[in-house]
């Protein structure tokens, strides 16, 4: 049984061409794979109106948000990723024609925007960003074998109670790590437990709880009790490196002097 329904302009031209070539309705239907009813209707329209294009292609409601409106809507999102549909619609209607939220949502979908939970990322200052980039550039040629000789350490606070307020943002598929699409986190707040730990390629070190405020004296105690035994046991050839963060405590003079005395890089 042949295909029914509306045809493309090219298919309609094929129908007219077949009939003008002398083929019957049934022969045209068999050749082109359309139903006899479709062949008859298309050829009749051509004979009476001289057209091979379908007016149905222009049917449907006109899009309320044109290209200019979409650009404006995109700027609204760039200015506030957390804006709700109501807020976006309200701001849009202040300048453009009036639309409703039922129009805003599909328009954003057509533009590639979806409502997503933001990725969580540490809050990093501009200065620390530059220092991290310098560190990466200085070690960009290191091999895996080089990194196996590094022991890493850091301290962190784990919150026992925190607010799980849900935040949603508008972003495109490839914008998940864009700065405007992130929620920054900081290692602070009460009601938590602070711990210090270290690890290397070969093994994990101990996780040391910190029951008080971490200062240079307390950090020195942790380093002397845990870092030296770890480094000497994992790297007996003295080819290991101890990597700490750039917090104030590790940069204290008494900490630097201790590493110089124990010949630990």
GROMACS .gro file of C-alpha atoms in nm:
model
  265
    1UNK     CA    1   0.000   0.000   0.000
    2UNK     CA    2   0.144   0.338  -0.097
    3UNK     CA    3   0.232   0.623   0.138
    4UNK     CA    4  -0.036   0.874   0.223
    5UNK     CA    5  -0.021   1.225   0.354
    6UNK     CA    6   0.158   1.540   0.247
    7UNK     CA    7   0.464   1.518   0.023
    8UNK     CA    8   0.774   1.729  -0.007
    9UNK     CA    9   0.807   1.967  -0.301
   10UNK     CA   10   1.051   1.727  -0.466
   11UNK     CA   11   0.812   1.432  -0.433
   12UNK     CA   12   0.521   1.639  -0.568
   13UNK     CA   13   0.736   1.729  -0.868
   14UNK     CA   14   0.805   1.360  -0.930
   15UNK     CA   15   0.432   1.286  -0.928
   16UNK     CA   16   0.360   1.560  -1.183
   17UNK     CA   17   0.652   1.444  -1.395
   18UNK     CA   18   0.531   1.085  -1.399
   19UNK     CA   19   0.176   1.179  -1.496
   20UNK     CA   20   0.295   1.418  -1.770
   21UNK     CA   21   0.516   1.141  -1.905
   22UNK     CA   22   0.198   0.941  -1.978
   23UNK     CA   23   0.189   0.707  -1.679
   24UNK     CA   24  -0.151   0.627  -1.534
   25UNK     CA   25  -0.242   0.692  -1.173
   26UNK     CA   26  -0.186   0.327  -1.078
   27UNK     CA   27   0.144   0.311  -1.269
   28UNK     CA   28   0.267   0.632  -1.104
   29UNK     CA   29   0.166   0.500  -0.762
   30UNK     CA   30   0.349   0.171  -0.824
   31UNK     CA   31   0.660   0.350  -0.953
   32UNK     CA   32   0.685   0.615  -0.682
   33UNK     CA   33   0.544   0.420  -0.387
   34UNK     CA   34   0.260   0.660  -0.310
   35UNK     CA   35  -0.108   0.583  -0.280
   36UNK     CA   36  -0.337   0.634  -0.581
   37UNK     CA   37  -0.531   0.892  -0.383
   38UNK     CA   38  -0.215   1.096  -0.324
   39UNK     CA   39  -0.113   1.073  -0.692
   40UNK     CA   40  -0.458   1.189  -0.802
   41UNK     CA   41  -0.473   1.478  -0.552
   42UNK     CA   42  -0.126   1.614  -0.629
   43UNK     CA   43  -0.175   1.599  -1.006
   44UNK     CA   44  -0.518   1.759  -0.979
   45UNK     CA   45  -0.374   2.049  -0.776
   46UNK     CA   46  -0.109   2.100  -1.042
   47UNK     CA   47  -0.363   2.096  -1.323
   48UNK     CA   48  -0.603   2.337  -1.150
   49UNK     CA   49  -0.362   2.572  -0.973
   50UNK     CA   50  -0.030   2.505  -1.144
   51UNK     CA   51   0.157   2.447  -0.818
   52UNK     CA   52   0.381   2.169  -0.697
   53UNK     CA   53   0.461   2.317  -0.354
   54UNK     CA   54   0.265   2.234  -0.041
   55UNK     CA   55   0.107   2.521   0.148
   56UNK     CA   56   0.091   2.301   0.455
   57UNK     CA   57   0.461   2.355   0.519
   58UNK     CA   58   0.391   2.713   0.625
   59UNK     CA   59   0.113   2.614   0.862
   60UNK     CA   60   0.150   2.636   1.237
   61UNK     CA   61   0.174   2.910   1.492
   62UNK     CA   62   0.447   3.164   1.436
   63UNK     CA   63   0.732   3.152   1.689
   64UNK     CA   64   0.677   3.431   1.942
   65UNK     CA   65   1.048   3.468   2.023
   66UNK     CA   66   1.250   3.552   1.713
   67UNK     CA   67   1.629   3.546   1.675
   68UNK     CA   68   1.663   3.890   1.833
   69UNK     CA   69   1.448   3.786   2.126
   70UNK     CA   70   1.655   3.470   2.175
   71UNK     CA   71   1.973   3.676   2.190
   72UNK     CA   72   1.817   3.895   2.457
   73UNK     CA   73   1.700   3.590   2.653
   74UNK     CA   74   2.052   3.448   2.631
   75UNK     CA   75   2.195   3.770   2.778
   76UNK     CA   76   1.948   3.750   3.066
   77UNK     CA   77   2.070   3.401   3.152
   78UNK     CA   78   2.436   3.502   3.123
   79UNK     CA   79   2.366   3.782   3.371
   80UNK     CA   80   2.193   3.553   3.622
   81UNK     CA   81   2.228   3.177   3.584
   82UNK     CA   82   2.001   3.114   3.883
   83UNK     CA   83   1.705   3.314   3.752
   84UNK     CA   84   1.374   3.127   3.758
   85UNK     CA   85   1.139   3.098   3.462
   86UNK     CA   86   0.920   3.364   3.619
   87UNK     CA   87   1.212   3.605   3.660
   88UNK     CA   88   1.339   3.545   3.306
   89UNK     CA   89   0.991   3.598   3.161
   90UNK     CA   90   0.936   3.914   3.364
   91UNK     CA   91   1.269   4.068   3.260
   92UNK     CA   92   1.210   3.972   2.897
   93UNK     CA   93   0.866   4.133   2.890
   94UNK     CA   94   1.005   4.467   3.007
   95UNK     CA   95   1.152   4.526   2.662
   96UNK     CA   96   1.019   4.267   2.419
   97UNK     CA   97   0.664   4.163   2.344
   98UNK     CA   98   0.467   3.995   2.618
   99UNK     CA   99   0.516   3.617   2.651
  100UNK     CA  100   0.430   3.366   2.922
  101UNK     CA  101   0.639   3.106   3.103
  102UNK     CA  102   0.493   2.835   2.878
  103UNK     CA  103   0.670   3.011   2.590
  104UNK     CA  104   0.993   3.087   2.777
  105UNK     CA  105   1.066   2.725   2.872
  106UNK     CA  106   1.051   2.567   2.521
  107UNK     CA  107   1.240   2.867   2.382
  108UNK     CA  108   1.524   2.804   2.627
  109UNK     CA  109   1.522   2.436   2.532
  110UNK     CA  110   1.553   2.525   2.163
  111UNK     CA  111   1.846   2.751   2.251
  112UNK     CA  112   2.021   2.459   2.421
  113UNK     CA  113   1.962   2.565   2.783
  114UNK     CA  114   1.845   2.324   3.051
  115UNK     CA  115   1.790   2.359   3.423
  116UNK     CA  116   2.067   2.171   3.607
  117UNK     CA  117   2.220   2.140   3.951
  118UNK     CA  118   2.551   2.336   3.953
  119UNK     CA  119   2.884   2.161   4.002
  120UNK     CA  120   3.057   2.226   4.333
  121UNK     CA  121   3.410   2.366   4.314
  122UNK     CA  122   3.655   2.502   4.574
  123UNK     CA  123   3.663   2.876   4.617
  124UNK     CA  124   4.003   2.982   4.475
  125UNK     CA  125   4.135   3.336   4.483
  126UNK     CA  126   4.293   3.499   4.178
  127UNK     CA  127   4.636   3.484   4.345
  128UNK     CA  128   4.608   3.111   4.412
  129UNK     CA  129   4.487   3.052   4.058
  130UNK     CA  130   4.809   3.210   3.928
  131UNK     CA  131   5.020   3.003   4.168
  132UNK     CA  132   4.847   2.682   4.062
  133UNK     CA  133   4.907   2.768   3.698
  134UNK     CA  134   5.274   2.835   3.769
  135UNK     CA  135   5.302   2.499   3.950
  136UNK     CA  136   5.140   2.318   3.656
  137UNK     CA  137   5.367   2.488   3.403
  138UNK     CA  138   5.678   2.410   3.609
  139UNK     CA  139   5.588   2.039   3.624
  140UNK     CA  140   5.424   1.989   3.286
  141UNK     CA  141   5.707   1.763   3.167
  142UNK     CA  142   5.704   1.533   3.468
  143UNK     CA  143   5.635   1.168   3.395
  144UNK     CA  144   5.424   0.923   3.594
  145UNK     CA  145   5.743   0.787   3.748
  146UNK     CA  146   5.831   1.136   3.871
  147UNK     CA  147   5.491   1.180   4.035
  148UNK     CA  148   5.525   0.844   4.209
  149UNK     CA  149   5.791   1.005   4.430
  150UNK     CA  150   5.555   1.272   4.565
  151UNK     CA  151   5.369   1.243   4.895
  152UNK     CA  152   5.069   1.475   4.914
  153UNK     CA  153   4.906   1.621   5.225
  154UNK     CA  154   4.620   1.848   5.316
  155UNK     CA  155   4.373   1.922   5.591
  156UNK     CA  156   3.999   1.950   5.552
  157UNK     CA  157   3.686   2.006   5.757
  158UNK     CA  158   3.394   1.768   5.716
  159UNK     CA  159   3.061   1.916   5.822
  160UNK     CA  160   2.833   1.694   6.027
  161UNK     CA  161   2.531   1.916   5.966
  162UNK     CA  162   2.482   2.142   5.668
  163UNK     CA  163   2.207   2.306   5.473
  164UNK     CA  164   2.103   2.115   5.161
  165UNK     CA  165   1.938   2.413   4.996
  166UNK     CA  166   1.890   2.318   4.634
  167UNK     CA  167   2.016   2.558   4.372
  168UNK     CA  168   1.946   2.526   4.002
  169UNK     CA  169   2.103   2.711   3.712
  170UNK     CA  170   2.047   2.746   3.339
  171UNK     CA  171   2.337   2.617   3.130
  172UNK     CA  172   2.416   2.449   2.801
  173UNK     CA  173   2.560   2.100   2.777
  174UNK     CA  174   2.922   2.216   2.741
  175UNK     CA  175   2.906   2.482   3.015
  176UNK     CA  176   2.917   2.255   3.320
  177UNK     CA  177   3.258   2.386   3.435
  178UNK     CA  178   3.204   2.749   3.337
  179UNK     CA  179   3.280   2.982   3.630
  180UNK     CA  180   2.927   3.123   3.621
  181UNK     CA  181   2.784   2.769   3.648
  182UNK     CA  182   2.970   2.664   3.963
  183UNK     CA  183   2.885   2.679   4.332
  184UNK     CA  184   3.197   2.755   4.534
  185UNK     CA  185   3.272   2.579   4.862
  186UNK     CA  186   3.499   2.675   5.151
  187UNK     CA  187   3.656   2.466   5.425
  188UNK     CA  188   3.492   2.642   5.715
  189UNK     CA  189   3.191   2.636   5.941
  190UNK     CA  190   3.100   2.484   6.273
  191UNK     CA  191   2.960   2.150   6.366
  192UNK     CA  192   3.230   1.954   6.182
  193UNK     CA  193   3.547   1.755   6.224
  194UNK     CA  194   3.883   1.869   6.088
  195UNK     CA  195   4.138   1.608   5.985
  196UNK     CA  196   4.485   1.601   5.830
  197UNK     CA  197   4.609   1.328   5.601
  198UNK     CA  198   4.867   1.234   5.340
  199UNK     CA  199   4.901   0.984   5.058
  200UNK     CA  200   5.131   0.883   4.775
  201UNK     CA  201   5.119   0.659   4.469
  202UNK     CA  202   5.216   0.363   4.686
  203UNK     CA  203   4.989   0.388   4.989
  204UNK     CA  204   4.766   0.598   5.212
  205UNK     CA  205   4.896   0.765   5.524
  206UNK     CA  206   4.715   0.804   5.853
  207UNK     CA  207   4.414   1.030   5.889
  208UNK     CA  208   4.490   1.253   6.187
  209UNK     CA  209   4.199   1.430   6.364
  210UNK     CA  210   4.261   1.790   6.468
  211UNK     CA  211   4.076   1.863   6.788
  212UNK     CA  212   4.166   2.230   6.808
  213UNK     CA  213   4.251   2.524   6.586
  214UNK     CA  214   4.538   2.438   6.355
  215UNK     CA  215   4.832   2.672   6.409
  216UNK     CA  216   5.203   2.645   6.330
  217UNK     CA  217   5.284   2.466   6.658
  218UNK     CA  218   5.009   2.207   6.612
  219UNK     CA  219   5.107   2.159   6.247
  220UNK     CA  220   5.470   2.105   6.346
  221UNK     CA  221   5.360   1.829   6.584
  222UNK     CA  222   5.169   1.655   6.305
  223UNK     CA  223   5.458   1.687   6.061
  224UNK     CA  224   5.718   1.554   6.304
  225UNK     CA  225   5.501   1.262   6.417
  226UNK     CA  226   5.372   1.149   6.077
  227UNK     CA  227   5.557   1.300   5.781
  228UNK     CA  228   5.911   1.194   5.870
  229UNK     CA  229   5.824   0.826   5.935
  230UNK     CA  230   5.612   0.812   5.618
  231UNK     CA  231   5.882   0.962   5.392
  232UNK     CA  232   6.167   0.753   5.532
  233UNK     CA  233   5.971   0.429   5.501
  234UNK     CA  234   5.828   0.492   5.153
  235UNK     CA  235   6.139   0.652   5.002
  236UNK     CA  236   6.446   0.498   5.170
  237UNK     CA  237   6.666   0.625   4.884
  238UNK     CA  238   6.582   0.986   4.978
  239UNK     CA  239   6.421   1.047   4.639
  240UNK     CA  240   6.079   1.143   4.776
  241UNK     CA  241   5.910   1.482   4.780
  242UNK     CA  242   5.662   1.606   5.037
  243UNK     CA  243   5.396   1.833   4.888
  244UNK     CA  244   5.190   2.050   5.123
  245UNK     CA  245   4.943   2.326   5.052
  246UNK     CA  246   5.006   2.700   5.071
  247UNK     CA  247   4.802   2.765   5.385
  248UNK     CA  248   4.963   2.997   5.648
  249UNK     CA  249   5.068   2.711   5.879
  250UNK     CA  250   5.287   2.520   5.630
  251UNK     CA  251   5.459   2.847   5.535
  252UNK     CA  252   5.556   2.932   5.894
  253UNK     CA  253   5.929   2.972   5.967
  254UNK     CA  254   5.941   2.692   6.227
  255UNK     CA  255   5.796   2.452   5.968
  256UNK     CA  256   6.050   2.553   5.703
  257UNK     CA  257   6.335   2.514   5.953
  258UNK     CA  258   6.213   2.167   6.051
  259UNK     CA  259   6.217   2.048   5.688
  260UNK     CA  260   6.568   2.189   5.641
  261UNK     CA  261   6.691   2.008   5.952
  262UNK     CA  262   6.544   1.676   5.837
  263UNK     CA  263   6.648   1.722   5.473
  264UNK     CA  264   6.297   1.668   5.333
  265UNK     CA  265   6.207   1.843   5.008
   0.00000   0.00000   0.00000
